Tab-separated table of C-alpha atoms in Angstrom:
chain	number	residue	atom	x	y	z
S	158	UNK	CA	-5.927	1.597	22.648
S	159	UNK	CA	-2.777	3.049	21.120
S	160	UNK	CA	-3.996	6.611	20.481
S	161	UNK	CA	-1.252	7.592	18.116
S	162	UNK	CA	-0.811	6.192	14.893
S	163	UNK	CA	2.844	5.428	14.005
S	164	UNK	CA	1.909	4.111	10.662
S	165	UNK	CA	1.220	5.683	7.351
S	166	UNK	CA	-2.112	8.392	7.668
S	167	UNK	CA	-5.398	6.003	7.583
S	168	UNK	CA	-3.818	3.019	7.272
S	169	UNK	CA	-2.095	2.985	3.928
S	170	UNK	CA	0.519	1.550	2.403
S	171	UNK	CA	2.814	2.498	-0.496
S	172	UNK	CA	5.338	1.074	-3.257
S	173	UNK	CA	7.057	2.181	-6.269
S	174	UNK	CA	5.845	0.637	-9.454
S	175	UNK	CA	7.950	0.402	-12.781
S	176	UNK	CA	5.030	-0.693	-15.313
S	177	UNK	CA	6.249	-3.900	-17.307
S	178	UNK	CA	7.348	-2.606	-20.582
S	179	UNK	CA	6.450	-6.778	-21.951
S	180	UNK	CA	4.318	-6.571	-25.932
S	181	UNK	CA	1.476	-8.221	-25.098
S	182	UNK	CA	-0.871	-10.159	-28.069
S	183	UNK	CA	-2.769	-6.737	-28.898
S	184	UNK	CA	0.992	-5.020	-29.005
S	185	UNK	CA	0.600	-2.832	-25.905
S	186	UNK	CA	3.075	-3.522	-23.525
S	187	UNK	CA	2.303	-3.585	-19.448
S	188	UNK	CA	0.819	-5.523	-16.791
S	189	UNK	CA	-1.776	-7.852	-15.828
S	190	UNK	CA	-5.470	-7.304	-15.706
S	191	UNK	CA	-6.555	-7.981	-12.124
S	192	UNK	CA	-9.119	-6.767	-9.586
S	193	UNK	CA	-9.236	-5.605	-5.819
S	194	UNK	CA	-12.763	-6.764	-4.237
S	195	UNK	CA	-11.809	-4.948	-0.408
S	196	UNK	CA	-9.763	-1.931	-1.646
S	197	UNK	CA	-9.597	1.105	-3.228
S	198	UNK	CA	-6.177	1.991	-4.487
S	199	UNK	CA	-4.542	5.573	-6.450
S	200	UNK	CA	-1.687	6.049	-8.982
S	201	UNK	CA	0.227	8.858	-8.351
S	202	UNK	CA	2.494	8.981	-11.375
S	203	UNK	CA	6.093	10.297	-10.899
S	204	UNK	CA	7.213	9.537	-14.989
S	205	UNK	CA	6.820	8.386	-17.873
S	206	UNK	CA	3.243	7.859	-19.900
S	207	UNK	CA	1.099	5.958	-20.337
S	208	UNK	CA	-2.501	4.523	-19.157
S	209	UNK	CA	-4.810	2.506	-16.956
S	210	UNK	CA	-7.719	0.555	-18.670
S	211	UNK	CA	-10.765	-0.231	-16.530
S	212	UNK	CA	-13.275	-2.216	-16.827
S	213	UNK	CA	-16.590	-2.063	-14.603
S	214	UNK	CA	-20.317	-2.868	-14.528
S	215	UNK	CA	-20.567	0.445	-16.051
S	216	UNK	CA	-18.227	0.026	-18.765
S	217	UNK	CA	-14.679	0.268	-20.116
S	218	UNK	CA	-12.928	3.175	-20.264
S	219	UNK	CA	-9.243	4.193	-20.711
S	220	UNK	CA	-7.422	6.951	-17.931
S	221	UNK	CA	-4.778	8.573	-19.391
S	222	UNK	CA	-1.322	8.755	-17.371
S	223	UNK	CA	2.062	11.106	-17.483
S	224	UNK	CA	3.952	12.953	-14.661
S	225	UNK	CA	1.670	14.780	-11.872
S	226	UNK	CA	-1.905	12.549	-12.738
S	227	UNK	CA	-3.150	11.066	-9.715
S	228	UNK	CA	-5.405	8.442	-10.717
S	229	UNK	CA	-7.650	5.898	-8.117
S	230	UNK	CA	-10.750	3.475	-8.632
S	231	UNK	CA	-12.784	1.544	-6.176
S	232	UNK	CA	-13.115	-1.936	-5.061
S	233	UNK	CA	-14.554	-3.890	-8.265
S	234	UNK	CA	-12.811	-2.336	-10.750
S	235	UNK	CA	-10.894	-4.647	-13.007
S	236	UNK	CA	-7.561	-2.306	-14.391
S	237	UNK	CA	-4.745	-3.272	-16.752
S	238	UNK	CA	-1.765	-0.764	-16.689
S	239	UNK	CA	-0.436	0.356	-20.366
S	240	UNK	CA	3.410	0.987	-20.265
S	241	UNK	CA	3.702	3.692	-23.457
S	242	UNK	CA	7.121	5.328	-21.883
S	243	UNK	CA	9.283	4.401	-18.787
S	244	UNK	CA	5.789	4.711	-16.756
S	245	UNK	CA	6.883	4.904	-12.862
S	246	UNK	CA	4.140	5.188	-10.005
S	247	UNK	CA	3.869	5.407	-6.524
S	248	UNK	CA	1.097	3.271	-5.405
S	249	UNK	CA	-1.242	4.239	-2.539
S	250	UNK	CA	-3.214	1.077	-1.416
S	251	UNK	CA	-6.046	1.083	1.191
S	252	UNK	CA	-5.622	-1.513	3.850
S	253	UNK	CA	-2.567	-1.561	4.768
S	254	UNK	CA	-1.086	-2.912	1.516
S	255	UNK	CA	-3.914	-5.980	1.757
S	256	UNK	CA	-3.954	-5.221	-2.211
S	257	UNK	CA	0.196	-6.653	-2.506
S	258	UNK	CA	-1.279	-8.976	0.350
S	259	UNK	CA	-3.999	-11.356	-1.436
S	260	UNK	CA	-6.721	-8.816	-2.542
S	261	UNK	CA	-6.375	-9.313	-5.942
S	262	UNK	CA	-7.481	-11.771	-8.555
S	263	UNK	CA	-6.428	-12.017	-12.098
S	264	UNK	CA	-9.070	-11.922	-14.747
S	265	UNK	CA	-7.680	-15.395	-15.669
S	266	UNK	CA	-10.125	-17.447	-17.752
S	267	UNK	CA	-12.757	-18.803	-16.044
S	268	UNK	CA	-11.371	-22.894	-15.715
S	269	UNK	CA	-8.738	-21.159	-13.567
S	270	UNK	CA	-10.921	-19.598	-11.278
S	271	UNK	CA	-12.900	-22.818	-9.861
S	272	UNK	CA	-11.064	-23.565	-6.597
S	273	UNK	CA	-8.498	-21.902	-5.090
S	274	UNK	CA	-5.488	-24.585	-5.818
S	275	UNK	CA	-6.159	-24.186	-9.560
S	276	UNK	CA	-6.190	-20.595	-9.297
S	277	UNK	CA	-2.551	-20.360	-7.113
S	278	UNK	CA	-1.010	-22.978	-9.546
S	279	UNK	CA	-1.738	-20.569	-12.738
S	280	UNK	CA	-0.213	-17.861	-10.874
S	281	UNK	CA	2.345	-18.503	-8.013
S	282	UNK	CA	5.720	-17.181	-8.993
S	283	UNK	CA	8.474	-19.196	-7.020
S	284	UNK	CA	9.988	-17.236	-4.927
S	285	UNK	CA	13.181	-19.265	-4.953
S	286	UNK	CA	13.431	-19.728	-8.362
S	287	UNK	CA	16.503	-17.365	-10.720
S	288	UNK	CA	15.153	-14.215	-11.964
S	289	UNK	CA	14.436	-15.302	-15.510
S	290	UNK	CA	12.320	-18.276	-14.464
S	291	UNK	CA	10.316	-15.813	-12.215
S	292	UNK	CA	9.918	-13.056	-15.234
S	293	UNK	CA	9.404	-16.085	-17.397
S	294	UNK	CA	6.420	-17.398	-14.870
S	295	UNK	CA	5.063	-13.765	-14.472
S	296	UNK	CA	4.517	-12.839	-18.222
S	297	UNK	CA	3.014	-16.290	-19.079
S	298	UNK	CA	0.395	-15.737	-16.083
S	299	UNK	CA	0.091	-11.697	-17.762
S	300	UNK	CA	-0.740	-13.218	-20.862
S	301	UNK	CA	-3.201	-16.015	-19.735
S	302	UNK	CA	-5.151	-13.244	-17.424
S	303	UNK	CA	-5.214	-11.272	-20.439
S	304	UNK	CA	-7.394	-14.105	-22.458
S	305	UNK	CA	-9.694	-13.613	-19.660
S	306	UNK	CA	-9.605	-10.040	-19.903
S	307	UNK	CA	-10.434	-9.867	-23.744
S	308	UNK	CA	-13.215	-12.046	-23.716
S	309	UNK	CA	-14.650	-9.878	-20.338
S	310	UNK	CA	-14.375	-6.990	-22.613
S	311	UNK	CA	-15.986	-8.835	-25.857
S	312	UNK	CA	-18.693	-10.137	-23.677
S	313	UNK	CA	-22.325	-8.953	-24.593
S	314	UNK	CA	-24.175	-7.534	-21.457
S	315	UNK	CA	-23.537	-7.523	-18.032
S	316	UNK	CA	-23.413	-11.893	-17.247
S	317	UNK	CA	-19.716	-12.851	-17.682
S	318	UNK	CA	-18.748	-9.743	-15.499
S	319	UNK	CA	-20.857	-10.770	-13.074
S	320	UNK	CA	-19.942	-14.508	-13.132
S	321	UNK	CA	-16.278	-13.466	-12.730
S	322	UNK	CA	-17.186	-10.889	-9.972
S	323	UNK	CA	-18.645	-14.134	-8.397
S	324	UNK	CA	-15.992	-16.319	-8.767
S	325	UNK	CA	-13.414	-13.661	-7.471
S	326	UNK	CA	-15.442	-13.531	-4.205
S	327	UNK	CA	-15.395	-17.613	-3.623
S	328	UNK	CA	-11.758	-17.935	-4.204
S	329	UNK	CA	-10.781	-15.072	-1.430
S	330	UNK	CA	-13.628	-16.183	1.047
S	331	UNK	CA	-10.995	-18.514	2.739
S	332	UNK	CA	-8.625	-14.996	3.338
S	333	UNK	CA	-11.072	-12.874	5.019
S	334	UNK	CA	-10.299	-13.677	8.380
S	335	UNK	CA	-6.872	-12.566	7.762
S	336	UNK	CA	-8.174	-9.586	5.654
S	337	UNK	CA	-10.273	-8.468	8.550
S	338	UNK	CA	-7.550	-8.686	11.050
S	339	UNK	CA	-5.084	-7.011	9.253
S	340	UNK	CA	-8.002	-4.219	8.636
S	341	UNK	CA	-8.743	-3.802	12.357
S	342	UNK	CA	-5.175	-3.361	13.184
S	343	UNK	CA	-4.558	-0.465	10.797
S	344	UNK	CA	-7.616	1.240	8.917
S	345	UNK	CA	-9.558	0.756	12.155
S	346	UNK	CA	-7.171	1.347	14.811
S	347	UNK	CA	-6.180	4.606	12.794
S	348	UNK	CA	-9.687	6.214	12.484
S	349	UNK	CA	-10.120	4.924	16.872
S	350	UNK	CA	-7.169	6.960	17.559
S	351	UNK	CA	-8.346	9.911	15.230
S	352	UNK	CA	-11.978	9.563	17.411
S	353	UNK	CA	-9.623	9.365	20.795
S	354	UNK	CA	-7.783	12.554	19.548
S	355	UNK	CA	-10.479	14.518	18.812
S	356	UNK	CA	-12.887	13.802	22.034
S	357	UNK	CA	-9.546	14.874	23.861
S	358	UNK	CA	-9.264	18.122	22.430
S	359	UNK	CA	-12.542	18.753	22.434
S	360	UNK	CA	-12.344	18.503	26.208
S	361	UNK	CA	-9.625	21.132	25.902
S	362	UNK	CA	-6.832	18.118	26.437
S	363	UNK	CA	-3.733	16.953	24.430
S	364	UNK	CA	-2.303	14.298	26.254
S	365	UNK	CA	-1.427	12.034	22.693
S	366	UNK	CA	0.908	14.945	21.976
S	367	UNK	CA	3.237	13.976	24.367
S	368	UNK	CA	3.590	11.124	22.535
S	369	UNK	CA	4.536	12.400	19.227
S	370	UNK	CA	6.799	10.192	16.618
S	371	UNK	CA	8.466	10.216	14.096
S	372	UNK	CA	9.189	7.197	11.585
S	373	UNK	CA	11.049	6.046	8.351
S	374	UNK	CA	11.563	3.145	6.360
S	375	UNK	CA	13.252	2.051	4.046
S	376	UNK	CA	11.948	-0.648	0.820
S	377	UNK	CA	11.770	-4.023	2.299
S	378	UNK	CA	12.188	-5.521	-1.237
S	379	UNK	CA	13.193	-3.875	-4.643
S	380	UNK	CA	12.207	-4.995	-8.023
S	381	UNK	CA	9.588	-7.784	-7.154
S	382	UNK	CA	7.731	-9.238	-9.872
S	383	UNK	CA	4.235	-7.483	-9.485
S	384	UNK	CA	0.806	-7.910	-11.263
S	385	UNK	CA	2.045	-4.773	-13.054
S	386	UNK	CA	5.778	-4.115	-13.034
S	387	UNK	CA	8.641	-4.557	-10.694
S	388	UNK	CA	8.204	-3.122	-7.366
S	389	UNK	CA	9.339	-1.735	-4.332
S	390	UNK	CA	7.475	-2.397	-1.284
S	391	UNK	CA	7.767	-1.618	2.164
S	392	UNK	CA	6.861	-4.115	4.795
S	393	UNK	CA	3.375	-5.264	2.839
């Protein structure tokens, strides 16, 4: 067991966020609607304004978001970021990252959502492709998850939330193998070394001190096109 955990506290992960600043059909400019079914995640915003819009089985509701607001939600929670200002975040994702690493699904209308190879074709951006084919690719797959997202909001009582909640879960059931690993070797090895730690010093011992670190890192990538803005990520 490695006792001391070199990586982020609990098994984070972080990147910077610049919120799209795109006009979308309803004339707010941002991101795309999307959901994380295996992690929580929290906004800490560093500037601009602006909000988050969620939508849950308890209703929608709008969070809003300027320098110092730290803002987080739970697994489930369908959010659309609202770019009213230069909005910049740093984003704190559960996991490891696994929400930059698959754990997400756009609220794309519902023919999009019936197999997984319909669902990557509506939203793949080519990697190898210029920059203004990939911006291109990314707001056309914003504005088709935010169809989905409208008519999720429009919907009367709780059935089309629940058939998309449904629908979400089929089309990452392939993944979770690779979720769970990727779970065991950071939030899980992070809280064994914790428990290590603690039955150590509760023994009156401190041999993990010995073995002290310290890390840095710089961005493994800068401005990616995100779900919600360009990003900076670091090793996700």
């Amino acid at each position: 067991m490695n006792t001391t955990n070199t990586g982020l506290p609990g098994g984070v992960a972080i990147s910077h966020l610049s919120v799209y600043d795109w006009p979308a059909a309803d004339g707010a400019c941002g991101g795309t609607p999307h959901m994380h079914l295996a992690c929580s995640e929290a906004y800490v915003v560093t500037g601009g304004r602006g909000a988050v819009q969620t939508l849950t089985s308890s209703g929608y509701e709008v969070t809003p978001l300027h320098a110092g607001t730290v803002a987080w939600f739970t697994p489930g929670t369908i959010h659309r970021l609202v770019n009213e200002g230069d909005l910049r975040i740093t984003v704190l994702m559960q996991n490891s990252g696994l929400p930059e690493a698959g754990d997400a699904v756009l609220t794309l209308p519902p023919e999009y959502l019936k197999d997984p190879e319909t669902y990557a074709r509506a939203t793949a951006i080519p990697a190898d492709a210029p920059e203004e084919e990939q911006e291109r690719v990314a707001r056309a797959r914003r504005d088709l998850a935010l169809e989905g997202y409208r008519a999720l909001r429009e919907a009367e009582g709780p059935q089309a939330l629940a058939a998309f909640h449904r629908a979400a879960a089929a089309l990452v059931r392939p993944r979770i193998a690779d979720w769970r690993e990727r779970w065991r070797q950071g939030a899980e090895a992070s809280a064994a070394a914790t428990a290590a730690q603690l039955d150590w010093l509760e023994r009156g011992e401190s041999p993990h001190l010995a073995d002290a670190a310290v890390s840095s890192e710089q961005p493994s990538a800068c401005g990616k096109f995100g779900m919600c803005g360009r990003l900076d990520v670091y090793g996700n």
